[in-house]
Coordinates of C-alpha atoms in Angstrom, one line a residue:
M1 CA 109.5 81.1 85.8
S2 CA 107.7 78.9 87.6
A3 CA 103.7 79.6 87.1
S4 CA 102.9 80.9 90.4
S5 CA 105.4 84.2 88.8
K6 CA 104.1 84.1 85.4
K7 CA 100.3 84.3 87.3
K8 CA 102.2 86.8 89.9
L9 CA 104.4 88.6 86.8
R10 CA 100.0 89.2 84.7
K11 CA 98.2 90.5 87.5
E12 CA 101.2 92.9 87.8
Q13 CA 101.3 93.7 83.9
D14 CA 97.6 93.9 84.3
A15 CA 97.5 96.1 87.9
A16 CA 99.3 98.2 86.2
K17 CA 97.4 99.9 83.8
L18 CA 95.4 102.0 86.5
T19 CA 96.7 104.5 89.8
E20 CA 97.9 103.8 92.4
K21 CA 94.5 105.1 93.9
Q22 CA 92.7 102.6 92.1
L23 CA 94.3 99.4 93.0
S24 CA 93.8 100.3 96.5
A25 CA 89.9 100.8 95.9
Q26 CA 89.6 97.5 94.0
K27 CA 91.3 95.9 96.6
E28 CA 88.8 98.1 99.8
A29 CA 86.2 96.9 97.0
K30 CA 86.5 93.7 98.4
K31 CA 87.1 93.9 102.5
V32 CA 82.5 93.0 103.5
K33 CA 83.5 90.5 105.3
A34 CA 82.9 90.8 109.8
Y35 CA 86.1 91.2 111.1
T36 CA 85.3 94.3 108.8
A37 CA 82.1 95.2 109.9
A38 CA 82.6 96.2 113.7
F39 CA 85.4 98.3 113.0
V40 CA 83.1 100.4 110.3
V41 CA 80.5 100.3 112.8
V42 CA 81.8 102.0 116.0
L43 CA 83.5 104.7 113.4
A44 CA 80.3 105.2 111.4
M45 CA 78.4 107.7 113.4
L46 CA 81.6 109.7 113.9
L47 CA 82.7 109.6 110.2
I48 CA 78.5 109.8 108.9
V49 CA 78.6 113.5 109.6
A50 CA 82.4 114.6 109.4
I51 CA 82.0 113.6 105.5
G52 CA 79.0 115.4 104.2
V53 CA 76.7 112.9 102.9
G54 CA 73.5 115.0 102.6
V55 CA 71.4 112.8 103.8
R56 CA 68.9 115.4 105.9
Q57 CA 65.5 115.4 105.2
T58 CA 62.8 115.2 107.6
I59 CA 60.5 113.0 109.5
V60 CA 58.1 111.7 107.1
N61 CA 56.4 108.9 108.6
S62 CA 57.4 105.5 112.1
G63 CA 59.6 103.6 109.3
I64 CA 56.6 100.5 108.9
R65 CA 57.0 99.5 105.9
E66 CA 61.2 100.0 106.5
K67 CA 60.9 98.1 109.6
N68 CA 58.1 95.4 108.2
T69 CA 59.0 95.0 104.5
V70 CA 62.0 92.2 104.4
A71 CA 65.1 93.1 101.9
F72 CA 67.2 90.3 102.9
T73 CA 66.8 86.5 104.5
V74 CA 70.3 84.4 105.5
G75 CA 69.8 81.4 106.2
D76 CA 66.5 81.7 109.4
H77 CA 67.2 85.5 109.5
E78 CA 64.0 87.5 107.5
I79 CA 66.7 91.0 107.8
S80 CA 64.1 93.8 107.4
N81 CA 65.2 97.1 105.0
A82 CA 65.2 98.9 108.6
E83 CA 68.0 96.7 109.1
M84 CA 69.9 96.1 106.1
N85 CA 69.9 100.5 105.3
Y86 CA 72.3 99.9 108.4
F87 CA 74.6 97.8 106.0
F88 CA 73.8 99.8 103.1
M89 CA 75.0 103.6 104.7
D90 CA 77.6 101.7 106.4
A91 CA 79.1 100.4 103.0
V92 CA 78.5 104.1 101.5
N93 CA 80.5 105.8 104.7
N94 CA 83.3 103.4 104.6
F95 CA 83.8 104.2 101.0
Y96 CA 82.4 107.9 101.3
S97 CA 85.4 108.5 104.5
T98 CA 88.3 106.8 102.4
Y99 CA 87.8 108.0 99.2
G100 CA 85.2 111.3 98.7
S101 CA 87.6 112.7 98.1
Y102 CA 88.6 112.2 95.1
A103 CA 85.1 109.9 94.2
S104 CA 85.7 111.7 90.8
L105 CA 88.1 107.9 89.7
F106 CA 86.5 106.5 90.1
G107 CA 82.8 107.5 87.9
L108 CA 81.2 108.4 90.8
D109 CA 79.3 111.9 91.0
V110 CA 79.0 113.6 94.4
T111 CA 76.5 115.8 93.9
K112 CA 73.8 112.5 91.8
P113 CA 71.9 109.7 93.9
L114 CA 73.7 106.6 93.6
D115 CA 71.4 104.5 91.7
E116 CA 71.3 107.3 88.6
Q117 CA 74.7 106.8 87.9
I118 CA 76.6 103.5 86.4
S119 CA 79.1 102.1 87.2
N120 CA 80.0 99.3 85.4
E121 CA 78.3 99.9 81.4
E122 CA 78.6 96.1 80.4
T123 CA 76.1 95.0 83.6
G124 CA 73.7 98.9 83.8
A125 CA 74.9 98.3 86.9
T126 CA 74.8 101.8 89.2
W127 CA 76.5 102.7 92.4
A128 CA 73.2 101.8 94.7
D129 CA 73.8 98.0 93.4
D130 CA 77.4 97.8 93.9
F131 CA 76.9 99.0 97.7
L132 CA 73.3 96.8 98.2
D133 CA 75.5 94.1 97.1
S134 CA 78.7 94.9 99.7
A135 CA 76.3 95.5 102.0
K136 CA 74.1 91.9 101.2
A137 CA 77.6 90.2 101.8
S138 CA 78.2 91.2 104.5
A139 CA 75.3 90.9 105.9
Q140 CA 75.2 87.7 104.6
D141 CA 78.4 87.3 106.7
V142 CA 78.1 88.9 109.8
Y143 CA 74.7 86.5 110.7
A144 CA 76.2 83.3 109.2
L145 CA 79.6 83.5 111.4
A146 CA 77.1 85.7 114.6
D147 CA 75.0 82.1 114.4
A148 CA 78.4 79.6 113.7
A149 CA 79.8 81.3 117.7
A150 CA 76.0 80.8 119.0
A151 CA 76.1 76.8 117.6
A152 CA 78.9 77.3 119.7
G153 CA 78.7 79.0 122.8
F154 CA 80.5 81.4 122.8
S155 CA 79.2 84.8 123.5
L156 CA 79.7 88.8 123.2
P157 CA 83.2 89.3 125.5
E158 CA 83.6 92.2 127.5
E159 CA 85.5 94.1 125.7
G160 CA 83.3 93.3 122.8
Q161 CA 80.5 94.9 124.8
D162 CA 82.6 98.1 125.6
T163 CA 83.2 98.0 122.0
V164 CA 78.9 98.5 121.2
A165 CA 79.2 101.2 125.0
T166 CA 81.4 103.0 122.6
A167 CA 79.3 103.0 119.3
I168 CA 76.3 103.8 121.4
S169 CA 78.4 106.5 122.3
N170 CA 79.4 108.1 120.1
L171 CA 75.0 108.4 118.8
E172 CA 74.1 109.8 121.7
L173 CA 77.4 112.2 121.9
Y174 CA 76.4 113.3 117.9
A175 CA 72.2 112.9 118.1
T176 CA 73.2 116.5 120.9
L177 CA 75.8 118.0 119.1
Y178 CA 73.9 118.0 116.4
G179 CA 71.1 119.3 117.7
Y180 CA 68.5 116.9 117.3
S181 CA 65.5 116.6 120.4
D182 CA 66.9 112.4 121.1
A183 CA 69.6 109.5 119.3
E184 CA 67.2 108.0 118.1
D185 CA 66.0 111.4 115.9
Y186 CA 69.6 111.4 114.5
L187 CA 70.3 108.1 113.4
K188 CA 66.6 108.1 111.0
V189 CA 67.8 111.4 109.5
V190 CA 71.5 108.4 109.1
Y191 CA 69.7 104.5 108.6
G192 CA 66.0 105.6 107.6
Q193 CA 63.1 105.6 109.1
G194 CA 62.9 103.1 110.0
A195 CA 65.8 103.2 112.9
T196 CA 65.7 102.8 116.5
M197 CA 68.0 102.5 118.9
D198 CA 66.9 98.8 119.8
S199 CA 67.6 97.5 116.8
Y200 CA 70.9 99.8 115.8
K201 CA 72.4 97.8 118.8
R202 CA 71.5 94.7 118.2
Y203 CA 73.4 95.4 114.7
C204 CA 76.5 97.1 116.7
E205 CA 76.8 93.9 118.8
L206 CA 75.7 91.3 115.7
T207 CA 79.0 92.2 113.6
T208 CA 80.7 93.1 117.2
L209 CA 80.3 89.1 118.1
A210 CA 81.5 88.0 114.3
Q211 CA 84.3 89.1 114.6
A212 CA 84.9 88.6 117.7
Y213 CA 84.3 85.3 116.8
V214 CA 87.0 85.0 113.8
E215 CA 89.5 86.6 116.6
A216 CA 88.9 83.9 118.6
Y217 CA 89.0 81.0 115.8
S218 CA 92.0 82.4 114.5
D219 CA 93.9 82.8 118.8
S220 CA 92.2 78.4 118.7
L221 CA 94.6 77.1 115.6
T222 CA 97.7 76.0 116.5
Y223 CA 100.9 74.7 115.0
S224 CA 103.4 71.8 115.7
D225 CA 107.4 72.6 114.4
S226 CA 106.5 69.9 111.2
D227 CA 103.5 72.3 110.4
L228 CA 105.6 74.8 110.3
R229 CA 108.8 73.4 108.3
A230 CA 106.3 71.4 105.9
A231 CA 104.9 74.5 105.2
E232 CA 108.3 76.6 104.3
A233 CA 109.9 73.0 102.2
E234 CA 106.2 74.5 99.6
S235 CA 108.0 77.9 99.5
P236 CA 111.1 79.1 101.8
E237 CA 112.0 81.7 99.1
S238 CA 108.7 83.7 100.8
Y239 CA 110.5 83.5 104.1
S240 CA 113.8 85.4 103.3
S241 CA 114.3 89.4 102.3
Y242 CA 116.4 90.3 99.6
T243 CA 118.8 93.6 99.2
Y244 CA 119.4 94.8 95.6
Q245 CA 119.1 97.5 92.7
T246 CA 117.8 98.4 90.1
Y247 CA 117.8 101.3 87.8
Y248 CA 114.6 101.5 84.3
L249 CA 115.7 101.8 81.2
A250 CA 112.5 103.9 79.4
A251 CA 112.4 103.1 75.7
S252 CA 110.3 106.3 75.6
R253 CA 114.0 107.6 76.6
F254 CA 116.1 106.4 74.1
L255 CA 112.9 108.0 70.8
T256 CA 114.3 109.8 68.7
G257 CA 112.0 111.1 65.6
G258 CA 108.5 111.6 66.5
T259 CA 106.1 114.0 64.2
T260 CA 104.3 116.4 66.0
D261 CA 101.1 118.5 64.7
E262 CA 100.0 122.0 65.5
D263 CA 99.2 121.7 68.7
G264 CA 102.0 120.1 70.2
N265 CA 101.3 116.4 70.0
T266 CA 104.9 114.0 69.2
T267 CA 103.2 110.8 67.5
Y268 CA 106.5 108.2 66.8
T269 CA 105.8 105.3 64.4
Q270 CA 106.4 102.1 64.9
E271 CA 109.8 101.9 63.8
E272 CA 110.8 104.2 65.7
T273 CA 108.9 102.6 68.3
D274 CA 110.6 99.6 68.0
A275 CA 113.7 101.0 67.8
S276 CA 113.8 103.0 71.1
V277 CA 113.2 99.8 72.3
A278 CA 116.3 97.9 71.4
A279 CA 118.5 100.6 72.1
A280 CA 116.8 100.0 76.0
K281 CA 118.0 96.9 75.6
E282 CA 121.0 97.6 74.3
A283 CA 122.1 100.0 77.5
A284 CA 120.6 97.2 79.8
E285 CA 123.1 94.6 78.0
Q286 CA 125.6 97.3 78.2
L287 CA 125.2 98.2 81.7
V288 CA 125.0 94.2 83.0
G289 CA 128.3 93.4 80.2
T290 CA 130.4 95.9 82.8
E291 CA 132.0 93.8 85.7
V292 CA 131.0 95.5 89.0
D293 CA 131.7 94.9 92.4
S294 CA 129.8 97.0 94.1
V295 CA 126.9 99.4 94.1
E296 CA 128.6 102.4 93.9
A297 CA 130.6 100.0 90.5
F298 CA 127.5 99.7 89.5
D299 CA 126.2 103.2 89.9
A300 CA 128.7 103.8 88.2
A301 CA 127.8 102.5 85.5
I302 CA 124.8 103.1 84.6
A303 CA 126.4 106.6 85.3
S304 CA 128.8 106.7 82.4
L305 CA 125.7 105.3 80.4
P306 CA 125.3 107.7 76.6
I307 CA 122.1 108.0 77.5
N308 CA 122.9 109.9 80.5
A309 CA 125.5 111.9 80.0
E310 CA 123.9 115.1 80.5
S311 CA 121.8 114.0 83.4
E312 CA 123.4 112.6 87.1
T313 CA 121.0 109.1 88.6
G314 CA 121.7 106.0 90.0
S315 CA 119.6 102.9 90.9
T316 CA 116.9 102.0 93.6
A317 CA 118.1 100.6 96.4
Y318 CA 115.6 97.8 97.9
T319 CA 116.3 96.4 101.0
N320 CA 115.4 93.0 102.9
T321 CA 112.6 93.3 101.2
L322 CA 110.1 89.9 101.0
Y323 CA 109.4 88.5 98.5
S324 CA 105.6 88.2 98.2
S325 CA 107.4 92.4 97.8
V326 CA 109.4 92.0 94.8
S327 CA 108.6 92.5 90.9
S328 CA 107.6 89.1 90.5
L329 CA 109.8 90.0 87.3
Y330 CA 113.1 89.5 89.0
A331 CA 111.8 87.5 92.4
D332 CA 113.1 84.2 90.9
W333 CA 116.5 85.5 89.8
L334 CA 116.9 86.9 93.6
A335 CA 115.6 83.6 95.2
D336 CA 118.1 81.9 93.4
A337 CA 120.7 80.2 95.7
S338 CA 123.2 80.3 93.5
R339 CA 123.2 84.2 93.3
V340 CA 126.2 85.9 94.8
E341 CA 126.9 89.4 95.4
G342 CA 127.5 91.8 92.9
D343 CA 124.9 89.5 90.1
T344 CA 123.6 91.3 87.5
A345 CA 121.6 90.8 85.3
Y346 CA 118.7 92.7 82.9
F347 CA 114.0 91.6 82.1
E348 CA 112.1 93.0 80.3
S349 CA 109.8 95.3 81.6
A350 CA 106.4 94.5 79.0
S351 CA 102.2 94.5 79.9
T352 CA 99.8 93.0 77.5
T353 CA 96.7 94.0 76.0
T354 CA 94.0 92.3 73.4
N355 CA 93.5 94.4 70.3
E356 CA 90.6 95.0 68.2
D357 CA 90.3 92.4 66.0
G358 CA 90.4 90.1 69.5
E359 CA 94.3 89.4 69.1
E360 CA 97.4 89.4 72.3
V361 CA 99.3 93.1 71.9
T362 CA 103.0 92.9 74.0
T363 CA 103.5 95.6 74.0
V364 CA 107.5 96.5 75.6
S365 CA 107.9 100.2 77.8
G366 CA 111.7 99.1 79.2
Y367 CA 114.2 96.7 81.0
Y368 CA 115.6 96.3 84.8
V369 CA 118.7 96.1 85.3
V370 CA 119.0 94.0 89.2
Y371 CA 122.3 93.8 91.4
Y372 CA 121.9 91.6 93.7
V373 CA 123.1 92.2 97.8
G374 CA 122.1 89.5 99.5
T375 CA 119.9 87.0 101.3
T376 CA 118.8 87.4 104.9
D377 CA 116.6 84.3 106.7
N378 CA 115.1 85.8 109.1
N379 CA 115.9 83.7 111.7
F380 CA 116.0 86.1 114.0
P381 CA 114.7 86.1 117.5
L382 CA 110.7 88.6 118.3
S383 CA 111.7 90.0 120.6
N384 CA 109.6 91.3 124.0
I385 CA 110.3 95.2 126.2
R386 CA 108.8 97.2 128.4
H387 CA 108.0 100.6 128.3
I388 CA 106.5 103.6 129.8
L389 CA 105.1 106.3 128.6
V390 CA 105.1 109.8 128.9
S391 CA 102.9 111.7 126.5
F392 CA 103.4 115.2 125.5
E393 CA 101.2 118.0 127.4
G394 CA 99.9 121.3 126.1
G395 CA 100.4 121.4 122.6
T396 CA 98.7 123.9 119.3
T397 CA 96.3 121.9 117.5
D398 CA 96.1 123.4 113.5
E399 CA 91.9 123.6 113.4
T400 CA 92.3 122.8 109.5
T401 CA 94.2 119.5 109.6
G402 CA 93.4 119.2 113.4
I403 CA 97.1 118.3 113.6
T404 CA 98.7 119.1 117.8
T405 CA 102.2 120.4 117.7
Y406 CA 105.2 121.1 120.9
S407 CA 106.8 123.3 121.9
D408 CA 110.7 122.6 122.3
E409 CA 109.4 123.5 126.4
E410 CA 106.5 121.0 126.0
K411 CA 109.0 118.1 124.9
A412 CA 112.3 118.8 126.7
A413 CA 109.4 118.2 130.6
A414 CA 109.3 115.3 129.2
K415 CA 112.5 113.9 128.5
A416 CA 112.7 115.9 132.3
E417 CA 109.9 113.6 133.8
A418 CA 111.0 110.1 131.3
E419 CA 115.0 110.8 132.4
E420 CA 113.2 111.3 136.0
I421 CA 111.7 107.7 136.7
L422 CA 114.1 106.0 134.9
A423 CA 116.6 107.4 137.7
E424 CA 113.8 106.6 139.8
W425 CA 114.4 102.5 138.8
E426 CA 118.5 102.5 138.2
A427 CA 118.1 103.7 142.4
G428 CA 116.3 101.3 143.2
D429 CA 116.7 97.9 143.0
A430 CA 116.7 98.1 138.8
T431 CA 114.8 95.2 138.7
E432 CA 112.1 93.8 135.4
E433 CA 109.5 94.0 138.3
S434 CA 110.7 97.2 139.6
F435 CA 109.7 98.3 135.7
A436 CA 107.2 96.6 135.8
E437 CA 105.3 97.9 138.5
L438 CA 106.5 101.8 138.2
A439 CA 105.1 101.6 133.8
N440 CA 101.9 100.6 135.7
T441 CA 101.4 103.4 137.8
K442 CA 103.6 106.1 135.8
S443 CA 102.4 105.8 132.2
D444 CA 100.2 107.4 130.0
D445 CA 100.0 104.0 127.7
G446 CA 97.8 101.1 128.6
D447 CA 95.1 100.3 131.8
G448 CA 97.5 99.6 134.9
T449 CA 97.7 96.2 134.3
T450 CA 100.3 95.0 132.2
G451 CA 103.5 96.3 132.9
G452 CA 103.9 97.7 129.9
L453 CA 105.0 95.3 128.2
Y454 CA 105.1 94.5 124.8
E455 CA 105.7 91.2 123.6
N456 CA 106.6 89.2 120.5
I457 CA 108.0 92.7 117.9
S458 CA 108.7 91.8 114.8
P459 CA 109.3 94.4 111.3
D460 CA 105.9 94.1 110.8
S461 CA 104.7 94.8 114.2
Q462 CA 103.2 98.7 113.5
Y463 CA 104.1 100.6 116.4
V464 CA 106.1 104.2 115.8
T465 CA 109.4 103.9 113.3
N466 CA 111.6 104.0 117.2
F467 CA 109.9 102.0 118.8
K468 CA 110.5 99.3 117.1
D469 CA 113.7 100.2 115.9
W470 CA 114.9 100.6 119.5
A471 CA 113.3 97.4 120.6
L472 CA 115.3 95.4 117.7
A473 CA 117.9 96.7 118.0
D474 CA 120.8 94.7 119.4
H475 CA 120.3 94.6 123.0
Q476 CA 121.6 92.5 126.6
S477 CA 118.6 91.6 128.8
G478 CA 117.7 94.8 130.7
D479 CA 119.2 97.6 129.4
T480 CA 117.4 101.0 128.9
G481 CA 116.9 103.5 126.7
I482 CA 114.7 106.4 126.8
I483 CA 113.5 107.4 123.2
E484 CA 111.3 110.1 121.7
T485 CA 108.1 108.9 119.6
E486 CA 105.3 110.7 118.1
Y487 CA 103.7 111.2 121.7
G488 CA 106.3 111.3 123.9
Y489 CA 109.0 110.0 125.3
H490 CA 109.2 106.0 126.4
V491 CA 111.9 104.4 128.6
M492 CA 112.3 100.9 127.5
Y493 CA 113.0 98.3 128.8
F494 CA 115.0 95.6 127.3
V495 CA 112.7 92.3 128.0
G496 CA 114.5 89.5 125.8
E497 CA 114.6 87.7 122.7
T498 CA 112.0 85.2 122.2
D499 CA 112.1 81.3 121.2
Y500 CA 109.4 82.0 118.1
T501 CA 111.8 83.7 115.3
Y502 CA 111.3 86.0 112.6
R503 CA 110.4 83.4 109.1
D504 CA 108.4 81.7 112.0
Y505 CA 106.4 84.4 112.8
M506 CA 106.2 84.4 109.3
I507 CA 105.0 81.2 108.1
E508 CA 103.2 80.2 111.3
S509 CA 100.8 83.9 109.8
Q510 CA 100.9 82.5 105.9
L511 CA 99.4 79.1 107.6
R512 CA 96.6 81.0 109.9
T513 CA 95.3 83.4 107.1
E514 CA 94.8 80.5 104.7
D515 CA 92.9 78.0 107.4
V516 CA 90.8 81.2 109.0
D517 CA 90.1 82.5 105.6
T518 CA 89.4 78.3 105.2
W519 CA 86.8 78.1 107.9
Y520 CA 85.5 81.4 107.4
D521 CA 84.1 80.7 103.4
E522 CA 83.3 77.3 104.6
T523 CA 80.1 79.1 107.4
V524 CA 79.9 81.8 105.2
N525 CA 78.5 80.2 102.2
A526 CA 77.1 76.9 104.4
V527 CA 73.4 79.3 104.7
T528 CA 71.3 79.9 102.1
V529 CA 70.6 84.0 101.3
T530 CA 67.3 85.3 99.1
D531 CA 67.0 88.2 98.0
G532 CA 63.7 89.7 99.5
D533 CA 62.7 93.0 98.6
F534 CA 64.8 96.2 98.6
S535 CA 61.8 98.7 98.1
Y536 CA 62.8 101.3 101.8
I537 CA 66.1 101.0 101.3
R538 CA 68.2 104.6 100.3
T539 CA 69.0 103.5 97.2
D540 CA 68.9 107.4 95.9
L541 CA 70.7 108.7 98.7
T542 CA 73.6 111.8 97.6
L543 CA 76.1 111.8 98.8
S544 CA 77.3 115.4 99.3
T545 CA 74.9 118.5 98.9
A546 CA 77.9 121.4 98.0
G547 CA 77.6 121.9 93.7

């Protein structure tokens, strides 16, 4: 196993100690870069009310202290408490809107002030400290990138201006909806007494500019074929996909004996635990030692294990799974060039902890048995398509979930309209150009200028399943079809395959990500930051008034 694989495996073993939700939160907590900032700003006014943050209060001063007290300095920018409250409140809001329903899993009590709850027993940091650190990191990112954009002569593009206008419009909408005399009064309730419409708009402009500049820098990067081949040569297995089956033999299934106390809790001696591990390994060896030449035969061998005599079980299938998503336990084994269909092997699943004496203790939890099916090099082209969306109309919206469902009649009406559009195209000259014209005039998707064109569709593309599956299926240029998705019926037109393969797309994406991250960190870390007086940051915030 390579050093990088061992490092990945250690991380996976550590991660296994956390729940899926905790892992997700851990990742989200690190997302302070500016390319997320504009998203937070746009949603802030929608979410801050919806999540029930308990910030209802009387406006008791003009906010002069918040405006005139410097909280944080980034380069030449002195950021007041009033301005830092935007970053702070959006850090809080972004976390709570995502994890509020199970905040207690992270030790956060939403009914108590943030500055009265310890989040790190070792350092004594509070939840308010954590959110303030996120706010400071975001402010550093945004101001550093905005300065870099200005130095490069990059200004907020029209799309970014629309984003800011949307944020302001949302603010005004919710001010009216919740009965405030004007948007600024509502802004003060959400972000503190020093908030003003002008400063909030400036905040939106800065965060959106930072995001737009990162995207523009990313788009400006180009890579030659030699660049791609050099990157590929460093880790060719990373861009392939693997199809395989796994079966897990948990040592706990082989436990026997044990002592049960009066409360019904059963404990096992070290000898009993060791025996269960040995039995699980023996079963794994038996399974690997059985000759199999198909998935069906592999599952039959699993079923024949004595441990499965009274249960129905089988292997788990993994189809076209990228190397990065394969467990480090057996990723290198799967990627071995000598691997052939039908190969099997078993792998120990263990975790390492440190005991009270500071010694590392390894605990084996079981064994994975893996059956190899095949490898795909992903050297297939991406797809370009055009489509015309006929949205469902009517529907019934559930007041609790907000989900809208449509009747068979409503769906049938949309399908009939889609069929009429396709028939109209077929009755004409039936070219790509005429399809694009129909898309511009009849599609419920897009702005009427793109001809319904979607390019470079890959397995990674974020489209609904039916849409993406049709686009990636085996078609000839000019093929058409009608598919249903949750949005309605789509009249599809296959433009053709690109000269750009999915494999090269992944390689270039990796290079671009690494280069943008390096540039980003260098840009942000080049500025000097200094803490000031955070007295008027809303660190005493209580997230919910519900007891």
